[in-house]
Coordinates of C-alpha atoms in Angstrom, one line a residue:
X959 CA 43.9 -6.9 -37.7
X960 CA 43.5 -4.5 -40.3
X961 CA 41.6 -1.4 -38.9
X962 CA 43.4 0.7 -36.5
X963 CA 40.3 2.2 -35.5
X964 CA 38.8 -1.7 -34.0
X965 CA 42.6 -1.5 -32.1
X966 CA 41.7 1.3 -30.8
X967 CA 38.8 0.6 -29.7
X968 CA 39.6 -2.8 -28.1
X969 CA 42.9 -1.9 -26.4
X970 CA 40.7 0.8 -24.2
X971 CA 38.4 -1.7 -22.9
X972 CA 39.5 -1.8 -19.2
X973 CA 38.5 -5.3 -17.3
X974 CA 38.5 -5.7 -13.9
X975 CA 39.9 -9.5 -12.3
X976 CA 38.1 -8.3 -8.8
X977 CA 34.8 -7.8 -9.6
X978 CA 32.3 -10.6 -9.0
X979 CA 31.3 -10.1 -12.6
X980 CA 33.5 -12.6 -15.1
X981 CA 35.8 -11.2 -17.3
X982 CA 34.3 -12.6 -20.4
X983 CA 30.8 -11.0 -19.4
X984 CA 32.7 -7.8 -18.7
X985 CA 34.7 -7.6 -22.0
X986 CA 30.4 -8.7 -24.1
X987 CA 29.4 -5.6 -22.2
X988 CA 32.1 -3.8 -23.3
X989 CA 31.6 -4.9 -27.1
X990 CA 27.6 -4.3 -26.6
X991 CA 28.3 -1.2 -25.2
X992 CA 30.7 -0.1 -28.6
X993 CA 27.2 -1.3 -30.9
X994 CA 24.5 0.4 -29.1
X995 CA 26.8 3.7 -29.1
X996 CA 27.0 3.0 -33.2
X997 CA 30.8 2.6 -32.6
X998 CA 30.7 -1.0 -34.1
X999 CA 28.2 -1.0 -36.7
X1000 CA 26.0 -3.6 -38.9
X1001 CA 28.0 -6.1 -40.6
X1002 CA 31.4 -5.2 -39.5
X1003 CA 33.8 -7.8 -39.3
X1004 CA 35.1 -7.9 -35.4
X1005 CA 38.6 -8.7 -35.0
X1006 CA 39.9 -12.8 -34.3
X1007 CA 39.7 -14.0 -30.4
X1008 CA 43.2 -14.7 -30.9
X1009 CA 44.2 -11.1 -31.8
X1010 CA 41.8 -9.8 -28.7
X1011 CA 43.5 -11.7 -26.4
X1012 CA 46.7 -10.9 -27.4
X1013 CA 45.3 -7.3 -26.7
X1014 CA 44.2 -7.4 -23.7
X1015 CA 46.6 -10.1 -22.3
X1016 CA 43.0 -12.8 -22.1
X1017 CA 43.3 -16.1 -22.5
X1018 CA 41.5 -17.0 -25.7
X1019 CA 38.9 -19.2 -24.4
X1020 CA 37.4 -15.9 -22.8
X1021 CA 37.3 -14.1 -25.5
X1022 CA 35.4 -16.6 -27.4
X1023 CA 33.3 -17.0 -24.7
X1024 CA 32.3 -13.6 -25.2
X1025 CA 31.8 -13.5 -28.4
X1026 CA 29.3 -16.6 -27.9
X1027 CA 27.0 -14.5 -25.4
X1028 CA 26.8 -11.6 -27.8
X1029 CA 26.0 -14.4 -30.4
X1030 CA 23.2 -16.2 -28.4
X1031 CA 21.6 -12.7 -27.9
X1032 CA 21.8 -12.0 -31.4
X1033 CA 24.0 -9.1 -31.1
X1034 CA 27.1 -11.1 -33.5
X1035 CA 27.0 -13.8 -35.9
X1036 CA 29.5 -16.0 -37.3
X1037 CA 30.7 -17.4 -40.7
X1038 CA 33.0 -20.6 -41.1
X1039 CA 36.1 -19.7 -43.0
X1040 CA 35.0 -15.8 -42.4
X1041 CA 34.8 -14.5 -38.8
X1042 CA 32.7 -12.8 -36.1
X1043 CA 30.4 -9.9 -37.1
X1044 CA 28.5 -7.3 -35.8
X1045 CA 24.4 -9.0 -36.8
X1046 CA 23.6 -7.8 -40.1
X1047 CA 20.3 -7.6 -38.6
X1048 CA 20.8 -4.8 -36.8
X1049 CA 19.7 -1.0 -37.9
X1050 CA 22.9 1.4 -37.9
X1051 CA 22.3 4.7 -35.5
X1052 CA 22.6 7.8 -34.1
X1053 CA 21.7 7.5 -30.2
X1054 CA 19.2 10.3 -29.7
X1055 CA 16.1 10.5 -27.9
X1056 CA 12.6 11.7 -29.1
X1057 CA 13.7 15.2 -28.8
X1058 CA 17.0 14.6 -30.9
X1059 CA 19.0 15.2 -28.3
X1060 CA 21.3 12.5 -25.4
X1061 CA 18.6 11.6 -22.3
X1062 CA 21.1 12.9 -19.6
X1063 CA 20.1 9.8 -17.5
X1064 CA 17.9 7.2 -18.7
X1065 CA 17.5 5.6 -15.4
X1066 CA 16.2 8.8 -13.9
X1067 CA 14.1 10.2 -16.3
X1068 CA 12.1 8.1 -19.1
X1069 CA 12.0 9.4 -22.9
X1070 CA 8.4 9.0 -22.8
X1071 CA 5.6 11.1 -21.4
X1072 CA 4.2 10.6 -17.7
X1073 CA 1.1 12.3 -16.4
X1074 CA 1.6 14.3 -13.9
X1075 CA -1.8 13.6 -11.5
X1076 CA -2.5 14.8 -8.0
X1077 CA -2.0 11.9 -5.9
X1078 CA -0.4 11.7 -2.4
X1079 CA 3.2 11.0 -2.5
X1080 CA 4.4 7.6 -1.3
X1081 CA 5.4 6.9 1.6
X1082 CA 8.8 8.4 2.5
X1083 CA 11.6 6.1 3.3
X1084 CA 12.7 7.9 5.9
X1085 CA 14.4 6.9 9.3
X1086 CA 11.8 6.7 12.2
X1087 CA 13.2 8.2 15.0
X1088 CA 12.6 6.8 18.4
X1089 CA 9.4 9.3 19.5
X1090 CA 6.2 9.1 17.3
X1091 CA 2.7 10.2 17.5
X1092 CA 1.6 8.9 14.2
X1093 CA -1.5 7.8 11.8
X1094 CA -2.9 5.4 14.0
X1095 CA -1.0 2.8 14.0
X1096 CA -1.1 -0.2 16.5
X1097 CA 2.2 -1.4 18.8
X1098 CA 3.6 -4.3 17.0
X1099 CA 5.4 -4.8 20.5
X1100 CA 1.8 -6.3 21.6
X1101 CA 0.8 -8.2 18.3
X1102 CA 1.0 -12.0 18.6
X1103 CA 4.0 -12.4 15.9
X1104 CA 5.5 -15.2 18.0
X1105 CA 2.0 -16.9 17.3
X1106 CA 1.6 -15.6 14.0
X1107 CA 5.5 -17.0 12.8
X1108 CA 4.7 -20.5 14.7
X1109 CA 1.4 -20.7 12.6
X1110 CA 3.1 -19.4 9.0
X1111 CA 6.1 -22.0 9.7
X1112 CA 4.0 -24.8 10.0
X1113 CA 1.8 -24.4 6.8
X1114 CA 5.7 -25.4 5.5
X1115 CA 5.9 -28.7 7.6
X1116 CA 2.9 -30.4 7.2
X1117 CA 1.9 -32.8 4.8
X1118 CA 0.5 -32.5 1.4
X1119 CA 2.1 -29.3 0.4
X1120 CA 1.5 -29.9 -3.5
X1121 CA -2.1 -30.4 -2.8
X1122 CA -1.9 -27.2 -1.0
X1123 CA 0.6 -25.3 -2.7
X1124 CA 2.0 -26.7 -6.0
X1125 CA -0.3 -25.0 -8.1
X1126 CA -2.5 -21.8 -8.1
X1127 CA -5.5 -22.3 -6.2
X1128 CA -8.7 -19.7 -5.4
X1129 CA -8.1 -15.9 -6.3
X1130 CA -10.8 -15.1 -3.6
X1131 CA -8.7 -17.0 -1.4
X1132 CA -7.9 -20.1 0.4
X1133 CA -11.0 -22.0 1.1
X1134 CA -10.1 -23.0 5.5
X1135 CA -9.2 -19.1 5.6
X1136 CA -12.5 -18.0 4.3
X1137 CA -14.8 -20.3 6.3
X1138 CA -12.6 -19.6 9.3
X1139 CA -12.7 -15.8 8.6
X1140 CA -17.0 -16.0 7.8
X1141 CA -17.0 -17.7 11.3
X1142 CA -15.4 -14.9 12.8
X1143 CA -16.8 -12.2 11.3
X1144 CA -20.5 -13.4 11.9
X1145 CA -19.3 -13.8 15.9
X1146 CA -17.7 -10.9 16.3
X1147 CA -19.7 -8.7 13.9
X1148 CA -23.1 -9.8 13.5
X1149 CA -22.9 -10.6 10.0
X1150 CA -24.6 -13.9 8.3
X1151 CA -21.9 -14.8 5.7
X1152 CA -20.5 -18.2 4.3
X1153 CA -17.0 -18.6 2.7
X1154 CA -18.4 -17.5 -0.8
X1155 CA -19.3 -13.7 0.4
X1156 CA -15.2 -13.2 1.3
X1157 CA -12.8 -12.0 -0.5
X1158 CA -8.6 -12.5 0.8
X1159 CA -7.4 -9.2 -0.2
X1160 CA -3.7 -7.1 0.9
X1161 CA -5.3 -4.4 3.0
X1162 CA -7.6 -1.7 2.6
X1163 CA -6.1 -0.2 -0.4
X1164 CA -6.2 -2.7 -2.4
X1165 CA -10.2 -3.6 -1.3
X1166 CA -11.0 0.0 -2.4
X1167 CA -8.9 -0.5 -5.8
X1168 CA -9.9 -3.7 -6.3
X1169 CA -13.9 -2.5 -6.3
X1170 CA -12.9 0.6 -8.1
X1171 CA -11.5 -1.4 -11.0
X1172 CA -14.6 -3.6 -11.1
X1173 CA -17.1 -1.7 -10.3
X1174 CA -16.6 2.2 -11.6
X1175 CA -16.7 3.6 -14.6
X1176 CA -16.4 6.8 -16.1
X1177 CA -17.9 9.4 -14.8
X1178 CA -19.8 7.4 -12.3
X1179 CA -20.1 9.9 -9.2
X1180 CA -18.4 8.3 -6.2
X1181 CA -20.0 10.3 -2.8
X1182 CA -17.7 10.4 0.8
X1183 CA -16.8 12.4 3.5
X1184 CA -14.6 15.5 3.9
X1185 CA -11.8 15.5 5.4
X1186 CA -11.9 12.0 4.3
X1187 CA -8.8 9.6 3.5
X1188 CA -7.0 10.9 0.1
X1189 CA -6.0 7.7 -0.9
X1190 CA -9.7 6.2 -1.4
X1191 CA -10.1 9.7 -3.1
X1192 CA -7.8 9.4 -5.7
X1193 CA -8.5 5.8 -6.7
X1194 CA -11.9 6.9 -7.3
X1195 CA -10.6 9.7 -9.5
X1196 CA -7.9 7.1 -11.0
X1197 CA -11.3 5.2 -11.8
X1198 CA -12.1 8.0 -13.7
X1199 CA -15.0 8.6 -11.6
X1200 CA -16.6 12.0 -10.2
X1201 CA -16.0 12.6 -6.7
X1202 CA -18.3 14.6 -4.6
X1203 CA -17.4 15.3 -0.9
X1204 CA -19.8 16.3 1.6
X1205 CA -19.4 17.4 4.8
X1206 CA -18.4 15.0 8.2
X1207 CA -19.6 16.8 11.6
X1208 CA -19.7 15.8 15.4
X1209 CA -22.1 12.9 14.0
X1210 CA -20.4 12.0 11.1
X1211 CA -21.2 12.1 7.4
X1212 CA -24.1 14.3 6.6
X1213 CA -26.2 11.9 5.1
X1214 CA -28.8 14.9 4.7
X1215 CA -26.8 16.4 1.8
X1216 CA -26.5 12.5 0.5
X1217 CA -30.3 12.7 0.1
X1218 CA -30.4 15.9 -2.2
X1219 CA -27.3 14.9 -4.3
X1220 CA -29.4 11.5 -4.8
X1221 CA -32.4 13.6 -5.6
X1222 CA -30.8 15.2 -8.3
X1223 CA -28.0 12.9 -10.2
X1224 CA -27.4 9.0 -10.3
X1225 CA -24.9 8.2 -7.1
X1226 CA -23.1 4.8 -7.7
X1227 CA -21.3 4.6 -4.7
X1228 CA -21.0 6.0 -1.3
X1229 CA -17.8 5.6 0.4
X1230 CA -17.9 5.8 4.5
X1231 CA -15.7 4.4 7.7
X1232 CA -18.7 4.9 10.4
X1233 CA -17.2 3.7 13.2
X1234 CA -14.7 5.9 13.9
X1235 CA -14.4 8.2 10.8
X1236 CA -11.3 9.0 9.1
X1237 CA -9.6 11.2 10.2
X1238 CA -11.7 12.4 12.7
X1239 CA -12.7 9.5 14.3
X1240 CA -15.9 11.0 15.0
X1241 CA -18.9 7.4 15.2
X1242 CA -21.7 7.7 12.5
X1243 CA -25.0 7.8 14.4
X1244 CA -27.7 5.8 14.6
X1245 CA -30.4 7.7 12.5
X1246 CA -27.5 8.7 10.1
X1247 CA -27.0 4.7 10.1
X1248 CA -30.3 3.9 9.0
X1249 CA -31.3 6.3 6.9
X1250 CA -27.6 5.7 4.7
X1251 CA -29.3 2.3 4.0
X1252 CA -33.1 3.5 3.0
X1253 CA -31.3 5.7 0.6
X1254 CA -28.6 3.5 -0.5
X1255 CA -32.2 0.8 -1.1
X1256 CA -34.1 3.0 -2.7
X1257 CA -31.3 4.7 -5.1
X1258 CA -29.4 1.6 -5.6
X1259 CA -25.8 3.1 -4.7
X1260 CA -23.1 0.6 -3.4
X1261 CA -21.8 1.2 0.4
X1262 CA -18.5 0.8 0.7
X1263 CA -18.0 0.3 4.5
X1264 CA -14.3 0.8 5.8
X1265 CA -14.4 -0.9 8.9
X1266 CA -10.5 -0.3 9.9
X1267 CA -10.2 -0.8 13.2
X1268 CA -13.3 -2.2 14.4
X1269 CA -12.2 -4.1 17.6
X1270 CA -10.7 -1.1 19.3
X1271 CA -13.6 0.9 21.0
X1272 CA -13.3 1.5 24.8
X1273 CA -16.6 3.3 25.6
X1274 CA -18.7 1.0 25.0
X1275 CA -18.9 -2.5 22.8
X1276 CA -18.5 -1.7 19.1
X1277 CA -21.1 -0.6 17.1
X1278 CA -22.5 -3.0 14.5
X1279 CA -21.6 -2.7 11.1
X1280 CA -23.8 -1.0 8.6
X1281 CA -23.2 -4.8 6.9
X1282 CA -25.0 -6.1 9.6
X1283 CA -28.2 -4.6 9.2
X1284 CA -28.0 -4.6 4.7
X1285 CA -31.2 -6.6 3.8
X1286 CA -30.3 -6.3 0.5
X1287 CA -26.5 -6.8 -0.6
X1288 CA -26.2 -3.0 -0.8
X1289 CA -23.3 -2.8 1.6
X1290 CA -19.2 -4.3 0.6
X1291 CA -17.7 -4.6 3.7
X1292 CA -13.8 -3.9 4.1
X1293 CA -11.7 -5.0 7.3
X1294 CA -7.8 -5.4 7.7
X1295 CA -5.9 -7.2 10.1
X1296 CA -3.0 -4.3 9.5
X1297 CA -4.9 -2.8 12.4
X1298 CA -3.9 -5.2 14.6
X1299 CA -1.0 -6.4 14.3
X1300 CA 1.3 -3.7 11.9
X1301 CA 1.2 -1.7 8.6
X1302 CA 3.9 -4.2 7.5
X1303 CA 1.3 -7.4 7.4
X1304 CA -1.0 -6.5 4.3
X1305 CA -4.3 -8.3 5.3
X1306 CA -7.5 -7.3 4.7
X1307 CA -10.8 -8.8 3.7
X1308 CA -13.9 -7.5 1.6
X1309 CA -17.5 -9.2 2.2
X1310 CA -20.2 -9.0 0.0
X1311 CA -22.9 -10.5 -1.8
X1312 CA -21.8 -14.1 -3.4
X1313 CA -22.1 -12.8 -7.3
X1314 CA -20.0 -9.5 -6.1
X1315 CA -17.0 -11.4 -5.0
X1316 CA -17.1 -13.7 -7.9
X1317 CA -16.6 -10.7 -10.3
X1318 CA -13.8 -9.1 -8.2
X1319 CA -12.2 -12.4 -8.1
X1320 CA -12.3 -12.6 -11.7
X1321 CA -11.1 -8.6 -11.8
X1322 CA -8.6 -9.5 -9.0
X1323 CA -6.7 -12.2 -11.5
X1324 CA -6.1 -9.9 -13.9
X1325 CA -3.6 -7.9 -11.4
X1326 CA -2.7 -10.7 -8.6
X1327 CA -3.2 -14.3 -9.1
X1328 CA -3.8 -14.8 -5.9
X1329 CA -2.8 -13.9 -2.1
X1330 CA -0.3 -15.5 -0.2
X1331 CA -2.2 -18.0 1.0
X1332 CA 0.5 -19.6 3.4
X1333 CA -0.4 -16.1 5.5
X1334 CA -4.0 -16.0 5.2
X1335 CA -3.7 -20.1 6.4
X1336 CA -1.4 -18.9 9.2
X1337 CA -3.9 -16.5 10.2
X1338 CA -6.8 -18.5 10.3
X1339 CA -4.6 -20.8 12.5
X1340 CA -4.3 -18.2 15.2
X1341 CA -8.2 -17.2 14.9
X1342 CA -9.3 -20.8 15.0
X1343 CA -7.3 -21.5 18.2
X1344 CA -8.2 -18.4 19.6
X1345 CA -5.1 -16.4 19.7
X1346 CA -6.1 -13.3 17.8
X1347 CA -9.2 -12.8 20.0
X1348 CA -7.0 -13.1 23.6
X1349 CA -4.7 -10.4 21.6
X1350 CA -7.5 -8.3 21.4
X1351 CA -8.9 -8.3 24.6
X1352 CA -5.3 -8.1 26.3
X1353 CA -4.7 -4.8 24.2
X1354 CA -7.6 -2.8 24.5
X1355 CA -7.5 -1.8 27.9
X1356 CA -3.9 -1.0 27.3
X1357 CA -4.8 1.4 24.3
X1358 CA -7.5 2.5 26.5
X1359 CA -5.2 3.5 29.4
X1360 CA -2.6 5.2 26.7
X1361 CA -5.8 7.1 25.7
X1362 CA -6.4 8.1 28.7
X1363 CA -3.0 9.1 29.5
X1364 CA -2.3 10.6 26.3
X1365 CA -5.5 12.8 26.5
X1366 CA -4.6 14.3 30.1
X1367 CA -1.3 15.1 28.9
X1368 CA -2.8 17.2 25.7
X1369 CA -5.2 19.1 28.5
X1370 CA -2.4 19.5 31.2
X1371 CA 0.5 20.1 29.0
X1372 CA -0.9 22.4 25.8
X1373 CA -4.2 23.6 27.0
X1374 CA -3.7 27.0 25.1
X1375 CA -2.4 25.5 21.9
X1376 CA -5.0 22.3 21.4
X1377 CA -8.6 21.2 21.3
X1378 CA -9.8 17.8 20.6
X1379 CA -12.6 15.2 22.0
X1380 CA -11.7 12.2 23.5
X1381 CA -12.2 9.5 20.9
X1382 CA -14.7 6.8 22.1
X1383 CA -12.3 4.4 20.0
X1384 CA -9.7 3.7 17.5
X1385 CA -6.0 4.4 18.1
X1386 CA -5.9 8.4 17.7
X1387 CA -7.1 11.7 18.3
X1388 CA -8.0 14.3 16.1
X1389 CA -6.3 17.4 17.3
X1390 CA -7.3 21.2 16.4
X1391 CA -4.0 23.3 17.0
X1392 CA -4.2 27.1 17.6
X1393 CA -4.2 28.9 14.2
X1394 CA -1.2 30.7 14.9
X1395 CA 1.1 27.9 15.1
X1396 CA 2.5 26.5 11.8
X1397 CA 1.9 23.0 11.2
X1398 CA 4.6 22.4 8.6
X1399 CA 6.9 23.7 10.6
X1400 CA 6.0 22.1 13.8
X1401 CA 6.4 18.7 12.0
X1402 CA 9.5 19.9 10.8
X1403 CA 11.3 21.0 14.2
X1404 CA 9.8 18.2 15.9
X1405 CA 11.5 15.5 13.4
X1406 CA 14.5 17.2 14.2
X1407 CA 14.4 17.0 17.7
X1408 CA 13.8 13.2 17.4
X1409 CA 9.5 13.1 17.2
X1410 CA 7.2 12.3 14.4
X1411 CA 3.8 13.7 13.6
X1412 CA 2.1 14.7 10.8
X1413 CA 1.8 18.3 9.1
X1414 CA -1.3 18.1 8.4
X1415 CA -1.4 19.1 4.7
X1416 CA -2.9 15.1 3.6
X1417 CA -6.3 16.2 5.2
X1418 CA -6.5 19.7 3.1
X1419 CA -9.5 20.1 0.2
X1420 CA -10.0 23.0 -1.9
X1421 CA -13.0 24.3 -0.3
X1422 CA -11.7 22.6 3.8
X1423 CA -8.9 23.9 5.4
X1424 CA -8.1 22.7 9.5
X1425 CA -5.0 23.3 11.4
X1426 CA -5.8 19.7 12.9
X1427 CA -3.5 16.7 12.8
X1428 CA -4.3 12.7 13.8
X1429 CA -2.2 12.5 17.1
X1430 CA -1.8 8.5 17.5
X1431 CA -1.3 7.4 21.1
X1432 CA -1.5 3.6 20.5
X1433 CA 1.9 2.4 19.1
X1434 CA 4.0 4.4 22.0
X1435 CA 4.2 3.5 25.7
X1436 CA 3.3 5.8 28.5
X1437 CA 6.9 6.9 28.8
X1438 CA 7.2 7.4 25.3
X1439 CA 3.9 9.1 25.0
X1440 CA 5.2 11.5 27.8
X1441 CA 8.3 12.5 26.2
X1442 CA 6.4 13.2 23.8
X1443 CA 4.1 15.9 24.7
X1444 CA 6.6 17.3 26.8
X1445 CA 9.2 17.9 23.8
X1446 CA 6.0 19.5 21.9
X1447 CA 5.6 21.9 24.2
X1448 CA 9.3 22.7 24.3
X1449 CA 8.5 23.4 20.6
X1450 CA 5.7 25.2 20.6

């Protein structure tokens, strides 16, 4: 070994016997670590196994077993007669980032430029403590799982499983799930579908996205309500479309001001949840109803209809969808089954005219192949057989009497600090606290003392401003809902 430098160099590199990694894997990473530093450069002659090994006290076969990875990866070659070098390939350099300086940590922050856009963080992953008055979010305590696991498990032990999954099949979905979920929807919903108007989709989000991508362009002028749900919001600005938000009141949205945005510019789509309005849970009216369908007929805007948790209404039955009464495919309906069972189960469903879910099936291939269709089987299972529909009627008289509960508490308990109307349905309730009383910091004392709820800063606009919060009652027990209320008022 002639260079004392390449001695140096090799009788430094530390190996580790306990580590799962193997030492010949450790000592390539070591060697690849010494090229892309410039520390071993282009065409330099590396020093024998035999000498390496003596080195680091290797046997030799692991040496040259190293040098073979970094050879397959086209990091070294070798020359019969001449040695190992370092790929003559291979550009000599100075490690330096676009500004001509180290990256600190590479991992952390990327050399290139991300936009820096106005979207609502992710979701935190943050312990959930034992109390919670959250987004509206159903008890998965109640959900069939048991059912739900039985069904998923057997898609695995019945016969034919290449016919049904050794290949990719529908990217609208599997065909038993649509027919069985068209069935369903018409029964329960009053629409008049077949399997080609539905569309297998993971959740609501991905619906919206899904018809934003296919559907919007730039500069198209997207309409909704406000307060309305930021995330639909900002994938219509992601679309590169221009948002307008018009007001939501006792009725719901003002489909008034619709009319004289209509009147003056092209509206492409109008984005509503009219059965109970998020956040406010507020049910769109009748009139409001109708006339949202004359307009969207005679202007020719799409309806997106967010029907999220549809089933849950205690006053009276549920109101029909807007789907229901579209004449003239105006109307793409969403649904999710994360509203019964648990955010954690991403199933949802959009239902529209047959040419419409062709094109987002198209659209959809281009970011997801296709679903899991050994869930949306499993699910049809339990609809077929009649185990989601006993779920539902078995938990809306319990949500009902949480309601119930939960509302009595808020009027008994914190009279002077709240104001809210009962919701005729869903699985919260929109809550107006006193203006002297610090959202932020209610949130924050109450996470502390073991209780989550919202701050309320998601349902802020530039020009709408509310001290209110979603208060959800159905995904804690009486007891828990209780506790609750009673620490808040300890709080507050």
């Amino acid at each position: 070994m002639d260079s004392p430098i390449l001695i140096h160099l090799v009788e430094n590199i530390v190996l580790n016997p306990a580590l799962e990694r193997p030492l010949y894997l450790q000592l390539a990473d070591a060697l690849l670590n010494f090229i892309k530093k410039g520390k071993l450069r282009s065409g330099q002659k590396l020093p024998s196994t035999r000498d390496v090994a003596g080195l680091l006290h290797l046997n030799r076969i692991t040496v040259a077993k190293a040098y073979d990875e970094l050879q397959m990866q086209g990091w070294l070659e070798s020359f019969v007669g001449r040695g190992t070098f370092i790929s003559s390939h291979l550009i000599d350099h100075e490690p330096k980032t676009l500004g001509g300086s180290l990256q600190p940590n590479a991992l952390k922050t990327a050399g290139f430029f991300v936009p820096d856009q106005d979207f609502p963080d992710k979701t935190s992953d943050i312990p959930i403590p034992e109390l919670h008055l959250d987004d509206g979010y159903p008890d998965p305590r109640l959900a069939p799982l048991k059912e739900l696991y039985r069904a998923y498990r057997n898609q695995l032990t019945r016969g034919g499983l290449y016919h049904r999954f050794g290949s990719y099949s529908d990217a609208a979905g599997p065909q038993y799930y649509r027919e069985t979920l068209s069935d369903y929807l018409n029964t329960t919903r009053g629409l008049r579908t077949t399997a080609q108007n539905i569309l297998s989709v993971r959740g609501t989000l991905m619906g919206i996205n899904l018809v934003c991508t296919a559907l919007i362009r730039p500069g198209d002028v997207v309409v909704s309500g406000v307060p309305g749900w930021k995330r639909a919001d900002h994938n219509f600005l992601h679309a590169g479309a221009r948002h307008i938000g018009i007001p939501v009141d006792e009725h719901g949205l003002v489909v008034d001001q619709l009319r004289e945005i209509c009147k003056k510019q092209k509206v492409r789509m109008v984005y509503v949840t009219p059965h109970h309005h998020y956040p406010t849970t507020v049910s769109l009216r009748i009139d409001r109803r109708l006339e949202l369908l004359r307009l969207a007929n005679e202007y020719g805007f799409i309806i997106f209809e967010d029907d999220y948790d549809f089933d849950f209404h205690y006053k009276h039955r549920p109101l029909s969808p807007l789907a229901s009464a579209d004449e003239n495919g105006m109307v793409i309906y969403c649904g999710s089954f994360s509203k019964s069972f648990s955010p954690a189960f991403r199933m949802g469903y959009l239902v529209a005219a047959e040419n419409v879910i062709e094109h987002l099936a198209r659209i959809r291939i281009l970011l997801d192949r296709q679903g899991d269709h050994m869930l949306d089987n499993a699910m049809a299972d339990i609809v077929q057989d009649g185990t989601l529909q006993r779920y539902t009627r078995k938990a809306i008289p319990i949500y009902e009497e949480r309601r119930n509960l939960f509302c009595d508490l808020l009027s008994n308990e914190l009279n002077d600090a709240v104001t809210f109307t009962v919701p005729e349905g869903g699985m919260t309730v929109w809550t107006t606290f006193n203006d002297a009383i610090n959202l932020e910091l209610l949130a924050r004392k109450a996470y502390q003392k073991g209780l989550l709820l919202s701050d309320g800063k998601t349902h802020h606009y530039p020009d709408y401003k509310t001290n209110s919060i979603r208060l959800g009652f159905a995904s804690a027990t009486k007891e828990e809902l209780i506790r609750s209320v009673a620490l808040l008022k300890r709080i507050i």
